[in-house]
Amino acid sequence: MPRGRRGGRVSALEGGPEEEAPPAAAAVPSALWASQLQPEAAAGQILLRGIFEIGRSSCDVVLSERALRWRPIQPERPAGDSKYDVLCKEEFIELKDIFSVKLKRRYSVKQQGSGTLLGITLFICLKKEQNKLKDSTLDLINLSEDHCDVWFKQFKKILAGSTNVLAHSLHGIPHVVTATLHIIMGHIQPVDVCTFSTTGKFLRFGFSAMFGFGGRTLALAEKHRWMSPNQRRDFAIIKALAKLKPEDCEISFLPFISSQDLQERKVEGSPKSVSNDQWQTIQGQILNVSIMAIPCLCSVAPRGLAPNTRLNNGSMALIIARNTSRPEFIKHLKRYASVKNQFNFPFVETYTVEEVKVRLRTNSAPNLEEDAGRHAAASENNFPWNVDGDLVEVASEVHVKLHPRLINLYGGSMEEMNDSEVNCNCL
């Protein structure tokens, strides 16, 4: 079966006809990647191994935790054949440089369905010069639907791993083998879950959410998907800090009262204080709102975004950063990467709650042309929320409600936090 050109960028992915790529996006020889990397970058546990055609050569391809490696498959040759040694030299790319992955398909005008599968295309961002980036592609050709499906799912899982705070909070580290061991040993952990709704309409389930700075940062990052994950994150944080502005918010919350506190109040004979329906309200200029039902451990916050919250204690952490100067807010952010208390600032307030309602006290839509960094990727009347690393655009009040121990997952409770310091190079 004819395969077409290998050098063009793939646009015949899951939605349209195949087209030739413009010269700037044309794939470069794989030797370019190999020349820019160090051998130790290919280290890590092997996740998948298989055979794909790369650059018209059948290759043995290995996917590890940090790199993709491949070597041409050739018949045995006499030892000392230098030409053969060059041809069979192992090449690799680092996974951090991959910013997207798609199934490569061929479509014809009269064809029905999803098209003929050709393989997988990786979209890669390379550092061309000191301050310049170049996007390129790598085609992994294989006509097997099952083979490509397994590899495609693994790539998508790896690319989404930077936001997997649930796995990190459950296992202490987002690691495939660790998760597998929890399953084998039957470690079951009940976990609290939140529901997000607006004007009586259910939006989604989730474990954590950020509004304000956290939402705008994710909205900016989503507009620059062509960058690698680390570059995209750092760029979005810096640009959001440059455009740092507060929102005029009204935040209502229902304080968490433990069963022990309720019992003590009943003993004291105070029926009014026994009621758990005493909503409190905060108004003012807010830079960021975080609502966390789990500790949200991650690589840039080893103690967690909400270190005082557990997986199943029936409460959420409400963290409010009021308006302050940019340097003071940056100090607050940098504290997440250290063992110091990130909430020990006069403009930061923390509450233990059961329900939260967040409402903007303005009816005017954001001006995207004048303040693109503030509400990038939001439609005219919507404001961006970061819910478990996914961008959710909402136009009105958001109601977050906790459901204690709603689901059971494989894992354990991380009571002892890792105090190792992790530095974030974007601040």
Tab-separated table of C-alpha atoms in Angstrom:
chain	number	residue	atom	x	y	z
A	1	MET	CA	0.000	0.000	0.000
A	2	PRO	CA	1.417	3.417	-0.861
A	3	ARG	CA	2.210	5.476	2.195
A	4	GLY	CA	2.695	8.956	0.744
A	5	ARG	CA	5.446	11.345	1.757
A	6	ARG	CA	7.073	11.021	5.173
A	7	GLY	CA	8.535	14.507	5.367
A	8	GLY	CA	5.309	16.516	5.383
A	9	ARG	CA	3.546	17.523	8.546
A	10	VAL	CA	0.465	15.464	9.242
A	11	SER	CA	-2.818	17.310	9.041
A	12	ALA	CA	-4.790	14.238	7.967
A	13	LEU	CA	-5.375	13.330	11.584
A	14	GLU	CA	-8.827	12.751	12.922
A	15	GLY	CA	-10.697	15.469	11.178
A	16	GLY	CA	-9.758	16.400	7.612
A	17	PRO	CA	-7.923	15.536	4.405
A	18	GLU	CA	-4.189	15.052	4.326
A	19	GLU	CA	-2.233	18.101	3.201
A	20	GLU	CA	1.396	18.893	2.607
A	21	ALA	CA	3.104	20.872	5.326
A	22	PRO	CA	4.532	24.333	4.824
A	23	PRO	CA	8.334	24.454	4.640
A	24	ALA	CA	8.684	25.865	8.161
A	25	ALA	CA	6.857	22.885	9.653
A	26	ALA	CA	8.521	20.187	7.588
A	27	ALA	CA	10.034	17.303	9.500
A	28	VAL	CA	13.796	17.397	9.947
A	29	PRO	CA	16.088	14.377	9.875
A	30	SER	CA	15.985	12.394	13.084
A	31	ALA	CA	19.749	12.807	13.449
A	32	LEU	CA	19.084	16.431	14.421
A	33	TRP	CA	17.322	15.337	17.589
A	34	ALA	CA	20.035	12.834	18.421
A	35	SER	CA	22.737	15.447	18.018
A	36	GLN	CA	21.050	17.749	20.523
A	37	LEU	CA	20.610	15.198	23.307
A	38	GLN	CA	22.794	13.531	25.877
A	39	PRO	CA	22.809	9.723	26.285
A	40	GLU	CA	21.621	9.908	29.896
A	41	ALA	CA	18.379	11.532	28.672
A	42	ALA	CA	17.256	8.168	27.320
A	43	ALA	CA	17.454	6.540	30.750
A	44	GLY	CA	14.381	5.415	32.634
A	45	GLN	CA	12.115	2.446	32.968
A	46	ILE	CA	10.888	0.891	29.687
A	47	LEU	CA	7.141	1.351	29.231
A	48	LEU	CA	6.585	-0.012	25.702
A	49	ARG	CA	8.607	-1.673	22.966
A	50	GLY	CA	7.589	-2.330	19.370
A	51	ILE	CA	8.397	-2.016	15.660
A	52	PHE	CA	7.564	1.063	13.582
A	53	GLU	CA	8.754	2.365	10.261
A	54	ILE	CA	10.644	5.656	10.712
A	55	GLY	CA	12.057	7.433	7.662
A	56	ARG	CA	11.384	4.370	5.430
A	57	SER	CA	13.385	2.079	7.745
A	58	SER	CA	11.933	-0.540	10.062
A	59	CYS	CA	13.047	0.349	13.577
A	60	ASP	CA	13.054	-1.204	17.020
A	61	VAL	CA	11.330	1.521	19.084
A	62	VAL	CA	11.517	1.775	22.880
A	63	LEU	CA	9.418	4.150	25.000
A	64	SER	CA	10.843	4.865	28.453
A	65	GLU	CA	9.792	7.271	31.179
A	66	ARG	CA	11.779	10.194	29.786
A	67	ALA	CA	12.650	9.416	26.172
A	68	LEU	CA	11.688	7.656	22.948
A	69	ARG	CA	14.550	5.664	21.377
A	70	TRP	CA	14.788	3.861	18.056
A	71	ARG	CA	17.365	1.853	16.107
A	72	PRO	CA	17.077	0.574	12.495
A	73	ILE	CA	16.594	-3.180	12.159
A	74	GLN	CA	19.232	-4.528	9.722
A	75	PRO	CA	20.607	-7.978	8.837
A	76	GLU	CA	23.804	-8.919	10.592
A	77	ARG	CA	26.930	-7.538	8.960
A	78	PRO	CA	30.591	-8.337	9.479
A	79	ALA	CA	32.121	-6.630	12.487
A	80	GLY	CA	33.961	-3.399	11.830
A	81	ASP	CA	31.683	-2.191	9.038
A	82	SER	CA	31.725	1.547	9.850
A	83	LYS	CA	28.984	2.392	7.343
A	84	TYR	CA	26.670	-0.125	8.967
A	85	ASP	CA	27.500	1.195	12.451
A	86	VAL	CA	26.476	4.727	11.396
A	87	LEU	CA	23.218	3.530	9.856
A	88	CYS	CA	22.265	1.556	12.964
A	89	LYS	CA	23.165	4.243	15.470
A	90	GLU	CA	20.478	4.616	18.127
A	91	GLU	CA	18.602	7.908	18.096
A	92	PHE	CA	16.139	9.365	20.576
A	93	ILE	CA	14.076	12.363	21.607
A	94	GLU	CA	13.137	13.504	25.088
A	95	LEU	CA	9.450	13.243	25.980
A	96	LYS	CA	9.473	16.758	27.453
A	97	ASP	CA	9.961	18.089	23.901
A	98	ILE	CA	6.755	16.401	22.624
A	99	PHE	CA	3.800	18.794	22.819
A	100	SER	CA	1.125	16.790	20.975
A	101	VAL	CA	0.413	13.354	19.525
A	102	LYS	CA	-2.134	12.346	16.869
A	103	LEU	CA	-3.150	9.277	14.930
A	104	LYS	CA	-2.010	9.626	11.302
A	105	ARG	CA	-4.717	8.657	8.802
A	106	ARG	CA	-5.292	8.919	5.057
A	107	TYR	CA	-8.653	10.135	3.820
A	108	SER	CA	-10.131	9.952	0.331
A	109	VAL	CA	-12.978	12.023	-1.044
A	110	LYS	CA	-15.532	9.180	-1.086
A	111	GLN	CA	-14.259	7.345	1.990
A	112	GLN	CA	-16.586	6.752	4.892
A	113	GLY	CA	-15.494	6.537	8.517
A	114	SER	CA	-12.257	7.548	10.158
A	115	GLY	CA	-9.877	6.852	7.278
A	116	THR	CA	-7.032	4.396	6.774
A	117	LEU	CA	-4.659	4.263	9.715
A	118	LEU	CA	-1.015	4.907	8.829
A	119	GLY	CA	0.494	5.234	12.289
A	120	ILE	CA	1.229	7.881	14.920
A	121	THR	CA	2.635	11.390	14.525
A	122	LEU	CA	4.524	13.152	17.318
A	123	PHE	CA	4.684	16.941	17.251
A	124	ILE	CA	7.986	18.126	18.669
A	125	CYS	CA	9.330	21.494	19.749
A	126	LEU	CA	13.091	21.905	19.256
A	127	LYS	CA	15.407	24.645	20.454
A	128	LYS	CA	16.884	26.045	17.250
A	129	GLU	CA	18.843	28.930	18.772
A	130	GLN	CA	19.092	30.521	22.192
A	131	ASN	CA	15.692	32.227	22.082
A	132	LYS	CA	14.107	30.502	19.078
A	133	LEU	CA	12.002	27.361	18.875
A	134	LYS	CA	11.215	25.193	15.843
A	135	ASP	CA	8.333	22.757	15.589
A	136	SER	CA	8.790	19.457	13.754
A	137	THR	CA	7.200	16.019	13.471
A	138	LEU	CA	8.161	12.375	13.757
A	139	ASP	CA	6.025	9.726	12.029
A	140	LEU	CA	5.812	6.253	13.564
A	141	ILE	CA	4.326	4.171	10.720
A	142	ASN	CA	2.448	0.968	11.551
A	143	LEU	CA	-0.840	-0.214	10.020
A	144	SER	CA	-1.970	-2.213	13.064
A	145	GLU	CA	-4.944	-0.566	14.811
A	146	ASP	CA	-4.307	-2.411	18.089
A	147	HIS	CA	-0.568	-1.712	18.105
A	148	CYS	CA	-1.013	2.015	17.424
A	149	ASP	CA	-3.888	2.307	19.900
A	150	VAL	CA	-1.732	1.020	22.786
A	151	TRP	CA	1.125	3.401	21.952
A	152	PHE	CA	-1.217	6.334	21.340
A	153	LYS	CA	-2.889	5.908	24.747
A	154	GLN	CA	0.485	5.688	26.483
A	155	PHE	CA	1.713	8.887	24.811
A	156	LYS	CA	-1.485	10.731	25.758
A	157	LYS	CA	-1.156	9.522	29.327
A	158	ILE	CA	2.438	10.769	29.534
A	159	LEU	CA	1.584	14.183	28.044
A	160	ALA	CA	-1.217	14.637	30.591
A	161	GLY	CA	0.911	13.511	33.513
A	162	SER	CA	2.028	16.990	34.592
A	163	THR	CA	-1.422	17.709	36.029
A	164	ASN	CA	-2.037	14.337	37.679
A	165	VAL	CA	-2.095	15.544	41.280
A	166	LEU	CA	-4.513	12.754	42.235
A	167	ALA	CA	-1.994	10.005	41.417
A	168	HIS	CA	0.750	11.932	43.213
A	169	SER	CA	-1.452	12.421	46.288
A	170	LEU	CA	-2.461	8.742	46.322
A	171	HIS	CA	0.931	7.157	45.673
A	172	GLY	CA	3.415	9.829	46.716
A	173	ILE	CA	4.714	9.839	43.127
A	174	PRO	CA	2.997	9.572	39.692
A	175	HIS	CA	4.703	6.294	38.823
A	176	VAL	CA	3.246	3.380	36.858
A	177	VAL	CA	4.980	0.618	38.849
A	178	THR	CA	3.972	2.162	42.192
A	179	ALA	CA	0.346	2.304	41.077
A	180	THR	CA	0.546	-1.312	39.866
A	181	LEU	CA	1.890	-2.486	43.227
A	182	HIS	CA	-1.007	-0.803	45.038
A	183	ILE	CA	-3.410	-2.693	42.762
A	184	ILE	CA	-1.634	-6.033	43.265
A	185	MET	CA	-1.561	-5.585	47.056
A	186	GLY	CA	-5.212	-4.485	47.134
A	187	HIS	CA	-4.675	-1.133	48.828
A	188	ILE	CA	-8.073	0.586	48.665
A	189	GLN	CA	-8.316	4.268	49.576
A	190	PRO	CA	-11.648	6.146	49.844
A	191	VAL	CA	-11.356	9.651	48.389
A	192	ASP	CA	-13.480	12.793	48.738
A	193	VAL	CA	-14.867	14.216	45.485
A	194	CYS	CA	-16.308	17.644	44.581
A	195	THR	CA	-19.158	18.505	42.269
A	196	PHE	CA	-18.993	21.732	40.252
A	197	SER	CA	-22.224	23.363	39.113
A	198	THR	CA	-23.505	26.737	37.945
A	199	THR	CA	-27.057	28.134	38.089
A	200	GLY	CA	-28.338	24.678	38.980
A	201	LYS	CA	-26.553	23.018	36.057
A	202	PHE	CA	-24.023	20.289	36.795
A	203	LEU	CA	-20.610	20.896	35.220
A	204	ARG	CA	-18.344	18.040	36.316
A	205	PHE	CA	-16.780	16.072	39.146
A	206	GLY	CA	-13.321	17.052	40.355
A	207	PHE	CA	-10.790	17.200	43.170
A	208	SER	CA	-9.300	20.689	42.931
A	209	ALA	CA	-9.985	24.052	41.323
A	210	MET	CA	-8.385	27.473	40.966
A	211	PHE	CA	-9.925	30.745	39.893
A	212	GLY	CA	-8.160	34.021	39.179
A	213	PHE	CA	-4.430	33.688	38.656
A	214	GLY	CA	-4.602	29.877	38.441
A	215	GLY	CA	-7.370	29.944	35.852
A	216	ARG	CA	-5.795	32.660	33.712
A	217	THR	CA	-2.435	30.872	33.740
A	218	LEU	CA	-4.013	27.677	32.388
A	219	ALA	CA	-5.972	29.650	29.774
A	220	LEU	CA	-2.717	31.184	28.539
A	221	ALA	CA	-0.992	27.801	28.485
A	222	GLU	CA	-3.809	26.285	26.414
A	223	LYS	CA	-3.274	28.953	23.744
A	224	HIS	CA	0.355	27.851	23.343
A	225	ARG	CA	-0.004	24.076	22.981
A	226	TRP	CA	2.780	24.076	20.381
A	227	MET	CA	5.295	24.545	23.216
A	228	SER	CA	6.574	21.671	25.311
A	229	PRO	CA	4.736	21.223	28.666
A	230	ASN	CA	7.498	22.763	30.793
A	231	GLN	CA	8.043	25.692	28.443
A	232	ARG	CA	4.292	26.253	28.179
A	233	ARG	CA	3.871	26.280	31.960
A	234	ASP	CA	6.761	28.675	32.583
A	235	PHE	CA	5.672	31.019	29.798
A	236	ALA	CA	2.072	31.134	31.061
A	237	ILE	CA	3.120	31.827	34.668
A	238	ILE	CA	5.461	34.654	33.709
A	239	LYS	CA	2.931	36.289	31.374
A	240	ALA	CA	0.103	35.950	33.918
A	241	LEU	CA	2.339	37.571	36.559
A	242	ALA	CA	3.112	40.405	34.157
A	243	LYS	CA	-0.649	40.992	33.738
A	244	LEU	CA	-1.440	40.353	37.416
A	245	LYS	CA	-4.782	41.963	38.332
A	246	PRO	CA	-7.393	41.106	40.961
A	247	GLU	CA	-11.017	40.128	40.431
A	248	ASP	CA	-13.862	41.715	42.366
A	249	CYS	CA	-15.373	38.581	43.921
A	250	GLU	CA	-17.959	37.478	46.434
A	251	ILE	CA	-17.062	34.154	48.045
A	252	SER	CA	-19.600	32.355	50.239
A	253	PHE	CA	-18.664	29.205	52.129
A	254	LEU	CA	-20.067	26.760	54.613
A	255	PRO	CA	-17.485	26.093	57.361
A	256	PHE	CA	-16.609	22.500	58.081
A	257	ILE	CA	-17.724	21.201	61.471
A	258	SER	CA	-16.384	17.813	62.459
A	259	SER	CA	-18.583	15.182	64.093
A	260	GLN	CA	-16.630	15.669	67.321
A	261	ASP	CA	-17.410	19.395	67.365
A	262	LEU	CA	-21.088	18.695	66.721
A	263	GLN	CA	-21.190	16.257	69.604
A	264	GLU	CA	-19.559	18.764	71.952
A	265	ARG	CA	-22.074	21.449	70.996
A	266	LYS	CA	-24.959	19.077	71.617
A	267	VAL	CA	-23.585	18.332	75.072
A	268	GLU	CA	-23.338	22.072	75.769
A	269	GLY	CA	-27.035	22.373	74.874
A	270	SER	CA	-26.764	25.059	72.220
A	271	PRO	CA	-29.239	24.108	69.457
A	272	LYS	CA	-28.429	27.148	67.329
A	273	SER	CA	-24.747	26.354	67.241
A	274	VAL	CA	-25.494	22.722	66.315
A	275	SER	CA	-26.874	23.834	62.965
A	276	ASN	CA	-24.304	23.439	60.238
A	277	ASP	CA	-26.043	25.821	57.849
A	278	GLN	CA	-24.242	29.039	58.779
A	279	TRP	CA	-22.862	30.491	55.535
A	280	GLN	CA	-20.103	33.096	55.673
A	281	THR	CA	-19.299	35.631	52.961
A	282	ILE	CA	-16.101	37.373	51.872
A	283	GLN	CA	-15.993	40.223	49.369
A	284	GLY	CA	-13.176	42.190	47.828
A	285	GLN	CA	-10.335	42.236	45.333
A	286	ILE	CA	-9.020	38.668	44.979
A	287	LEU	CA	-5.922	37.529	43.079
A	288	ASN	CA	-6.503	33.792	43.364
A	289	VAL	CA	-8.976	31.319	44.843
A	290	SER	CA	-8.004	27.677	45.427
A	291	ILE	CA	-10.496	24.983	46.423
A	292	MET	CA	-8.860	21.627	47.190
A	293	ALA	CA	-10.454	18.375	48.391
A	294	ILE	CA	-7.101	16.515	48.350
A	295	PRO	CA	-3.537	17.602	49.256
A	296	CYS	CA	-2.632	18.014	45.543
A	297	LEU	CA	0.998	16.920	45.771
A	298	CYS	CA	2.993	17.656	42.631
A	299	SER	CA	6.554	18.194	41.467
A	300	VAL	CA	6.491	21.948	42.159
A	301	ALA	CA	4.694	21.616	45.509
A	302	PRO	CA	6.188	18.645	47.424
A	303	ARG	CA	4.098	19.417	50.519
A	304	GLY	CA	1.011	19.881	48.365
A	305	LEU	CA	-1.035	22.837	47.191
A	306	ALA	CA	-3.240	22.200	50.232
A	307	PRO	CA	-0.955	20.447	52.764
A	308	ASN	CA	-3.508	20.574	55.607
A	309	THR	CA	-6.119	18.610	53.644
A	310	ARG	CA	-6.354	14.827	53.487
A	311	LEU	CA	-7.848	12.460	50.935
A	312	ASN	CA	-10.946	11.548	52.936
A	313	ASN	CA	-11.448	13.830	55.936
A	314	GLY	CA	-14.742	15.192	54.600
A	315	SER	CA	-13.542	18.759	54.117
A	316	MET	CA	-12.054	21.077	51.504
A	317	ALA	CA	-9.351	23.705	51.812
A	318	LEU	CA	-10.412	27.186	50.705
A	319	ILE	CA	-7.327	29.358	50.087
A	320	ILE	CA	-7.845	33.022	49.192
A	321	ALA	CA	-5.062	35.347	48.089
A	322	ARG	CA	-6.284	38.942	48.332
A	323	ASN	CA	-4.897	41.792	46.291
A	324	THR	CA	-1.253	42.581	47.022
A	325	SER	CA	1.888	43.681	45.225
A	326	ARG	CA	3.419	41.493	42.542
A	327	PRO	CA	6.639	40.811	44.535
A	328	GLU	CA	4.658	39.674	47.582
A	329	PHE	CA	2.459	37.382	45.482
A	330	ILE	CA	5.550	35.860	43.859
A	331	LYS	CA	6.980	35.164	47.328
A	332	HIS	CA	3.759	33.328	48.142
A	333	LEU	CA	4.041	31.205	44.978
A	334	LYS	CA	7.704	30.366	45.572
A	335	ARG	CA	6.891	29.126	49.076
A	336	TYR	CA	5.034	26.159	47.517
A	337	ALA	CA	8.383	24.736	46.394
A	338	SER	CA	9.910	24.880	49.880
A	339	VAL	CA	9.194	23.522	53.347
A	340	LYS	CA	8.124	26.954	54.621
A	341	ASN	CA	4.489	27.838	55.231
A	342	GLN	CA	3.150	29.253	51.960
A	343	PHE	CA	0.142	30.741	53.767
A	344	ASN	CA	2.104	32.811	56.276
A	345	PHE	CA	1.328	36.116	54.528
A	346	PRO	CA	-1.117	38.825	55.630
A	347	PHE	CA	-2.958	38.727	52.289
A	348	VAL	CA	-3.532	34.923	52.337
A	349	GLU	CA	-6.551	33.451	54.153
A	350	THR	CA	-7.290	29.757	54.628
A	351	TYR	CA	-10.556	28.090	55.644
A	352	THR	CA	-11.755	24.510	56.102
A	353	VAL	CA	-15.112	24.225	54.354
A	354	GLU	CA	-17.799	21.879	53.045
A	355	GLU	CA	-19.267	24.047	50.279
A	356	VAL	CA	-18.109	27.132	48.375
A	357	LYS	CA	-19.799	29.577	46.016
A	358	VAL	CA	-17.706	31.980	43.933
A	359	ARG	CA	-19.356	34.880	42.147
A	360	LEU	CA	-17.873	37.819	40.249
A	361	ARG	CA	-19.290	41.161	41.361
A	362	THR	CA	-19.215	42.656	37.881
A	363	ASN	CA	-21.514	42.195	34.922
A	364	SER	CA	-19.092	43.581	32.359
A	365	ALA	CA	-17.397	41.118	30.053
A	366	PRO	CA	-13.586	41.048	29.982
A	367	ASN	CA	-11.888	43.065	27.238
A	368	LEU	CA	-9.711	40.487	25.532
A	369	GLU	CA	-7.991	42.966	23.222
A	370	GLU	CA	-6.812	45.246	26.036
A	371	ASP	CA	-6.067	42.468	28.498
A	372	ALA	CA	-5.340	39.294	26.508
A	373	GLY	CA	-3.169	37.854	29.270
A	374	ARG	CA	-5.924	38.267	31.815
A	375	HIS	CA	-8.685	36.273	30.178
A	376	ALA	CA	-6.985	34.529	27.266
A	377	ALA	CA	-8.905	31.588	25.816
A	378	ALA	CA	-12.130	32.688	27.526
A	379	SER	CA	-15.113	33.544	25.367
A	380	GLU	CA	-16.740	36.943	25.580
A	381	ASN	CA	-18.790	36.408	28.751
A	382	ASN	CA	-16.924	33.494	30.319
A	383	PHE	CA	-14.169	33.366	32.916
A	384	PRO	CA	-11.542	30.619	33.095
A	385	TRP	CA	-11.361	28.039	35.884
A	386	ASN	CA	-8.604	25.479	36.334
A	387	VAL	CA	-10.349	22.263	37.414
A	388	ASP	CA	-7.886	19.388	37.858
A	389	GLY	CA	-5.700	20.890	35.138
A	390	ASP	CA	-8.595	21.220	32.652
A	391	LEU	CA	-9.803	24.593	31.420
A	392	VAL	CA	-13.473	25.197	32.288
A	393	GLU	CA	-15.138	28.421	31.133
A	394	VAL	CA	-18.062	29.627	33.244
A	395	ALA	CA	-20.109	32.802	32.884
A	396	SER	CA	-21.812	32.923	36.271
A	397	GLU	CA	-21.511	31.752	39.874
A	398	VAL	CA	-19.791	28.421	40.503
A	399	HIS	CA	-20.983	26.190	43.330
A	400	VAL	CA	-18.502	23.610	44.670
A	401	LYS	CA	-19.824	20.938	47.032
A	402	LEU	CA	-17.890	18.162	48.740
A	403	HIS	CA	-19.054	14.523	48.759
A	404	PRO	CA	-17.089	12.615	51.427
A	405	ARG	CA	-15.548	9.290	50.396
A	406	LEU	CA	-17.549	9.181	47.188
A	407	ILE	CA	-15.174	6.836	45.329
A	408	ASN	CA	-12.631	4.152	46.196
A	409	LEU	CA	-9.274	4.161	44.425
A	410	TYR	CA	-6.138	2.054	44.596
A	411	GLY	CA	-3.513	3.798	46.712
A	412	GLY	CA	-2.689	4.975	50.209
A	413	SER	CA	-2.920	8.099	52.332
A	414	MET	CA	0.289	10.137	52.294
A	415	GLU	CA	0.363	11.362	55.889
A	416	GLU	CA	4.093	12.006	55.896
A	417	MET	CA	4.971	14.609	53.308
A	418	ASN	CA	8.217	14.660	51.426
A	419	ASP	CA	10.231	17.631	52.664
A	420	SER	CA	12.722	17.602	49.805
A	421	GLU	CA	12.973	21.044	48.243
A	422	VAL	CA	11.980	21.392	44.602
A	423	ASN	CA	12.868	24.565	42.743
A	424	CYS	CA	10.693	26.025	40.002
A	425	ASN	CA	12.886	27.798	37.467
A	426	CYS	CA	10.093	29.983	36.131
A	427	LEU	CA	10.107	32.394	39.101
